[in-house]
């Protein structure tokens, strides 16, 4: 009886607990239904972003004073936040205005705050990229982007990079940007001509940029984040021309030039560095120097590397000489990622000179087998900009192993490699078309310590070679040395007379 009463007590207690939990859950459900949905809760969390709220108040106050409008207009937004990049400011405001779907030509402070927080809250890289392609598309029309819009997007990325790096503009800027635009357009040129269109869809352009230069919008995005989150600190002046403009600490490469001041050959242009840094894997951009702290590492990953910190010249055929032995002497022993630039000579003046880049993420080696890792790739720089192929076992270098092809090759198909440099390193075959080589350049993408180690190894090799040249022999050893008899047979008088 007592046991039964105890069990009954447990059962009644469990029922009471169940009723209590059920009541709590019901109350929580009622509270959720009375409050807001999950999406609204997330938006309420974004509303706590104080920098945007402060910025919206200042912009609204300025608009009211200057234009007597209770909201934020495009002219105030552009003049006070993007005085140095008015086109970028106009594109961003139009994008926020279109996303708000309002009937007025201006945005209310609350609406601007919501759209700005929504724009900054996008964390997916592909979604961020698509937002910028939409910004430079025909928002008011069919929503597609034409070649001029794509060129404008690349131009603003280049201008922000160059202005924040403190370097003068590169004369090859137009060439590399036109190369990227033509590569994107030429892939679907026949389709556009068939339908009589001169524009591309946002999804297609976004996908092409993601495949070939995914980080090209890192510069504009980083700049916009910096402006929207820090401009309020200057008060009502914001970032007008009277105020100091934001300067991003963008790390730039140290491109070492030859010692000769009369060296005529133009080395790696900065515009090529800018676009390559948006394409290459992180190992070429010195990702090893990223912060060890988890929080700062996440911030660094979010902001991204706009440009590599240090690239150093290892080999240039115009300065160091042409040939396989000169190439091997200057490149072997560098235990880091490298970039090999191949500049060709066109058959006639009317055709363009193709420029290619072979990117090796590991140390160069001589072998009768193909080698390389997943970060090894080939890039066509001019006349089109695109990734040819990427993957493991696509590189081949052999200059002395008999029974196997000699030269340097790139491509996963051993029977028909896409790039094939002959054993003399004077000509190259690209997709089966032969070209004379104008110059070959190899740049090391590691830190300074890797270059120092390579030079130390070369110094050690020179010392060992000098030691082997000087052979000290005693008099007794020389008497029976075979070289002595060879000299006597050759008619050296000193040896013949000494024997007589």
Coordinates of C-alpha atoms in Angstrom, one line a residue, residues 8 60 86 89 129 135 137 153 176 233 313 345 378 427 467 493:
X8 CA 0.7 7.3 -7.1
X60 CA 18.1 63.8 -42.0
X86 CA 30.4 60.7 -56.1
X89 CA 27.6 57.3 -53.5
X129 CA 29.1 40.4 -54.7
X135 CA 24.3 48.5 -57.8
X137 CA 23.1 47.5 -63.2
X153 CA 32.5 48.6 -61.2
X176 CA 43.6 45.0 -67.8
X233 CA 32.1 60.7 -35.5
X313 CA 61.4 39.6 -58.3
X345 CA 55.7 38.5 -79.4
X378 CA 47.1 29.3 -64.9
X427 CA 59.4 30.0 -77.8
X467 CA 86.1 24.1 -53.0
X493 CA 107.9 20.7 -71.9

